Amino acid sequence: MSQQPRYFIKTYGCQMNERDSEIMAGQLDQMGYQPAASDRDADLIVINTCAVRGSAEEHAFGYIGQLRQLKDERPGMTLAVAGCMAQEAGTIAWLKKHAPQVDLVFGTHNMHQLPEMLDRAAESDEMVVDVWQSAGEVVEHLPSRRKDGVRAFVNIIYGCDKFCTYCIVPFTRGRERSREMEPIIEEVRALADEGYQDITVLGQNVNSYGHDLEPARDLADLLVELEKVDGVRWLRYTTPHPRDFSQKLIDAIADSQKITRHVHLPVQAGSNPILKRMNRKYTKEAYLDLIERVKLKIPDASLTTDIIVGFPGETEADFEETLDVVRRVRYDSAFTFIYSARERTPAARWEGRDPVPNQVKKDRLNRLMALQYQISLEANEQLVGKQELVLVEGVSKKNDRVWACRTHNNKVVLIDRDPAEDLIDRFVPVRITGAKTFYLTGQQAGRPVSPPSPRRRVELPMV
Ligand code: SAM
Ligand code: SF4
């Protein structure tokens, strides 16, 4: 049996947290660790936390609590808490009081120093807390172990300057810092050489990219350069802010063969007074005008969004405005959330004074979801009978006789699987035969249009 120490990383939250975990895994690989199959087999457990909503925090606290028993059984193991929650003073106080089993706590800004922090934790009898209040320079050339077998994610901008009044991200992730274009292009070239064909560039506010560079650049400039990379077939970007979604970007998507026709535009709310108090910096009318311009230039785009219900002071009439936006835009799908008060944000103070009752929040969420599910189903039904090109991502988790695939505009398609042929990581034409709310079903309609990937791994994540 190998003597190498083993690590397990538990990740909560968004794609940026997933990417941070890949970089931590890369550093641990370089230190001679190897991945463990589960937390029970690990010598080091890193819990990479999310602070965006109370529910994510509760899950992380629950998991940290459960690990106490594991640590009692194997006192030699190391427990580390990382990520957005670690940036909050309340979390550190909670850990000190309730989770003495934790050896190391570090935040979002010093993850690149993981090896050195682990050394310090090994030498200390006390919990080591190393949380930076602000970020340093962007650090390039960190190692990484990519988790996903088919799609690759590339950070292009860190932090957020928007300060929406409900959101903790500007506090946990700091001010915006863009990477220079050249190292991003190099990273994407290297990924394409490895065989990755579906690349997503990432930022909390991805279309603010480049305003802080000298000379200033923007997301459209970057995507146009990335399109030139041989081997990349699909280019995605997440998450954009409607305020910064320029006509130049719309035109770049419309003119591109590679930038996928999926436009995610988080609206958050439909009522102008609520949007103003959220500090979203657009009105309902400006948002709907943006959607019209997207539909005009990119008629085949799928449109998705994020919506919060129950923001402090939201009235029934305000909520009706949100439903009105959903009816008008007819999103393909939406992430819907109940407002969750976050320490240090202005809206948390308003929640103390003018909260929407819990039951009303839940009822609004249910009404919103019912409307959106109906629209999602109708949008998917429109695709039945059409031919689409899909990227085969893996074997379906629920049924091993089915491949889980994705279209350029982010729709999941399930197709029958012939176990004799490995289609993972290949582009395949399919005919859509059925529609459900969250996915489509289809039949293979021809040979794969891409050769087998040089990077094909035996074990790929299921979708
Ligand atoms: N930057 C993106 C934008 O501007 O829309 C979104 C990033 S945020 C981490 C992801 C989503 O979480 C947001 O779009 C919002 O809908 C939701 N969210 C953020 N803070 C929230 C809160 N306090 N309560 C409920 N949902 C929240
Ligand atoms: Fe949060 Fe607003 Fe920044 Fe998005 S734009 S991360 S919602 S503060």
Tab-separated table of N, CA, C and O and ligand atoms in Angstrom, residues 52 159-171 173 176 203-205 208 239-242 244 266 268 278-280 306 308, ligand 2:
chain	number	residue	atom	x	y	z
A	52	VAL	N	-22.489	32.636	0.486
A	52	VAL	CA	-23.431	33.477	-0.247
A	52	VAL	C	-24.849	33.437	0.334
A	52	VAL	O	-25.556	34.429	0.300
A	159	GLY	N	-12.819	38.717	-7.601
A	159	GLY	CA	-13.457	39.760	-6.793
A	159	GLY	C	-14.642	40.409	-7.486
A	159	GLY	O	-15.034	40.030	-8.598
A	160	CYS	N	-15.237	41.385	-6.788
A	160	CYS	CA	-16.391	42.097	-7.343
A	160	CYS	C	-16.465	43.484	-6.726
A	160	CYS	O	-16.306	43.628	-5.515
A	161	ASP	N	-16.709	44.482	-7.586
A	161	ASP	CA	-16.817	45.874	-7.111
A	161	ASP	C	-18.260	46.369	-7.082
A	161	ASP	O	-18.505	47.550	-6.869
A	162	LYS	N	-19.236	45.506	-7.331
A	162	LYS	CA	-20.599	45.992	-7.550
A	162	LYS	C	-21.353	46.306	-6.254
A	162	LYS	O	-22.241	47.137	-6.247
A	163	PHE	N	-21.041	45.615	-5.198
A	163	PHE	CA	-21.699	45.856	-3.913
A	163	PHE	C	-23.221	45.873	-4.009
A	163	PHE	O	-23.866	46.838	-3.568
A	164	CYS	N	-23.794	44.840	-4.581
A	164	CYS	CA	-25.247	44.669	-4.468
A	164	CYS	C	-25.526	44.567	-2.964
A	164	CYS	O	-24.763	43.926	-2.230
A	165	THR	N	-26.611	45.178	-2.513
A	165	THR	CA	-26.756	45.372	-1.067
A	165	THR	C	-27.055	44.078	-0.299
A	165	THR	O	-27.000	44.066	0.930
A	166	TYR	N	-27.410	43.000	-1.022
A	166	TYR	CA	-27.700	41.726	-0.354
A	166	TYR	C	-26.490	40.804	-0.322
A	166	TYR	O	-26.522	39.765	0.306
A	167	CYS	N	-25.399	41.174	-1.013
A	167	CYS	CA	-24.407	40.167	-1.393
A	167	CYS	C	-23.113	40.278	-0.592
A	167	CYS	O	-22.552	41.361	-0.405
A	168	ILE	N	-22.617	39.137	-0.174
A	168	ILE	CA	-21.416	39.062	0.666
A	168	ILE	C	-20.133	39.008	-0.179
A	168	ILE	O	-19.032	39.239	0.336
A	169	VAL	N	-20.290	38.718	-1.474
A	169	VAL	CA	-19.108	38.420	-2.308
A	169	VAL	C	-18.045	39.530	-2.283
A	169	VAL	O	-16.857	39.241	-2.128
A	170	PRO	N	-18.413	40.822	-2.406
A	170	PRO	CA	-17.354	41.841	-2.384
A	170	PRO	C	-16.556	41.823	-1.074
A	170	PRO	O	-15.393	42.214	-1.058
A	171	PHE	N	-17.186	41.339	0.015
A	171	PHE	CA	-16.475	41.276	1.296
A	171	PHE	C	-15.577	40.037	1.379
A	171	PHE	O	-14.522	40.073	1.991
A	173	ARG	N	-14.486	38.172	-1.324
A	173	ARG	CA	-13.589	37.969	-2.477
A	173	ARG	C	-12.789	39.213	-2.834
A	173	ARG	O	-11.948	39.167	-3.730
A	176	GLU	N	-12.050	43.925	-7.566
A	176	GLU	CA	-11.810	43.258	-8.847
A	176	GLU	C	-10.334	43.324	-9.244
A	176	GLU	O	-9.719	44.379	-9.162
A	203	GLY	N	-15.564	34.568	-13.657
A	203	GLY	CA	-15.402	35.733	-12.794
A	203	GLY	C	-16.711	35.937	-12.056
A	203	GLY	O	-17.782	35.590	-12.575
A	204	GLN	N	-16.662	36.498	-10.840
A	204	GLN	CA	-17.907	36.813	-10.135
A	204	GLN	C	-18.717	37.784	-10.966
A	204	GLN	O	-19.934	37.843	-10.891
A	205	ASN	N	-17.978	38.569	-11.740
A	205	ASN	CA	-18.592	39.594	-12.554
A	205	ASN	C	-17.791	39.603	-13.848
A	205	ASN	O	-17.030	40.514	-14.115
A	208	SER	N	-16.902	42.430	-16.293
A	208	SER	CA	-16.111	43.603	-15.874
A	208	SER	C	-14.659	43.392	-16.275
A	208	SER	O	-13.806	44.230	-15.980
A	239	THR	N	-19.899	34.587	-14.393
A	239	THR	CA	-21.265	35.055	-14.518
A	239	THR	C	-21.246	36.514	-14.970
A	239	THR	O	-20.585	37.329	-14.308
A	240	PRO	N	-21.986	36.873	-16.000
A	240	PRO	CA	-22.015	38.284	-16.398
A	240	PRO	C	-23.046	39.091	-15.605
A	240	PRO	O	-23.997	38.540	-15.071
A	241	HIS	N	-22.822	40.396	-15.551
A	241	HIS	CA	-23.761	41.328	-14.911
A	241	HIS	C	-24.471	42.094	-16.023
A	241	HIS	O	-23.807	42.589	-16.939
A	242	PRO	N	-25.798	42.228	-15.944
A	242	PRO	CA	-26.522	42.929	-17.018
A	242	PRO	C	-25.989	44.345	-17.269
A	242	PRO	O	-25.948	44.799	-18.408
A	244	ASP	N	-23.039	45.535	-17.298
A	244	ASP	CA	-21.816	45.608	-18.112
A	244	ASP	C	-21.926	44.802	-19.397
A	244	ASP	O	-20.912	44.524	-20.041
A	266	PRO	N	-28.435	37.523	-14.832
A	266	PRO	CA	-29.154	37.534	-13.562
A	266	PRO	C	-29.959	38.828	-13.394
A	266	PRO	O	-29.387	39.913	-13.408
A	268	GLN	N	-32.415	39.234	-10.825
A	268	GLN	CA	-32.599	39.325	-9.361
A	268	GLN	C	-33.997	39.762	-8.958
A	268	GLN	O	-34.565	39.194	-8.038
A	278	MET	N	-31.489	47.150	-4.211
A	278	MET	CA	-30.477	46.095	-4.355
A	278	MET	C	-29.156	46.659	-4.902
A	278	MET	O	-28.162	45.955	-4.954
A	279	ASN	N	-29.203	47.916	-5.378
A	279	ASN	CA	-28.035	48.548	-6.001
A	279	ASN	C	-27.614	47.813	-7.284
A	279	ASN	O	-26.424	47.657	-7.561
A	280	ARG	N	-28.614	47.353	-8.055
A	280	ARG	CA	-28.275	46.614	-9.275
A	280	ARG	C	-27.888	47.545	-10.424
A	280	ARG	O	-27.369	47.117	-11.435
A	306	ASP	N	-30.816	34.523	-12.616
A	306	ASP	CA	-30.898	34.288	-11.167
A	306	ASP	C	-31.947	35.253	-10.616
A	306	ASP	O	-31.973	36.427	-11.018
A	308	ILE	N	-33.965	36.523	-6.855
A	308	ILE	CA	-34.121	36.461	-5.387
A	308	ILE	C	-35.548	36.874	-5.045
A	308	ILE	O	-36.017	37.917	-5.532
B	2	SF4	FE1	-22.713	39.773	-5.627
B	2	SF4	FE2	-23.725	41.764	-7.078
B	2	SF4	FE3	-21.095	41.193	-7.198
B	2	SF4	FE4	-22.894	39.535	-8.291
B	2	SF4	S1	-22.472	41.634	-8.909
B	2	SF4	S2	-21.144	38.970	-6.984
B	2	SF4	S3	-24.598	39.671	-6.886
B	2	SF4	S4	-22.208	41.981	-5.434
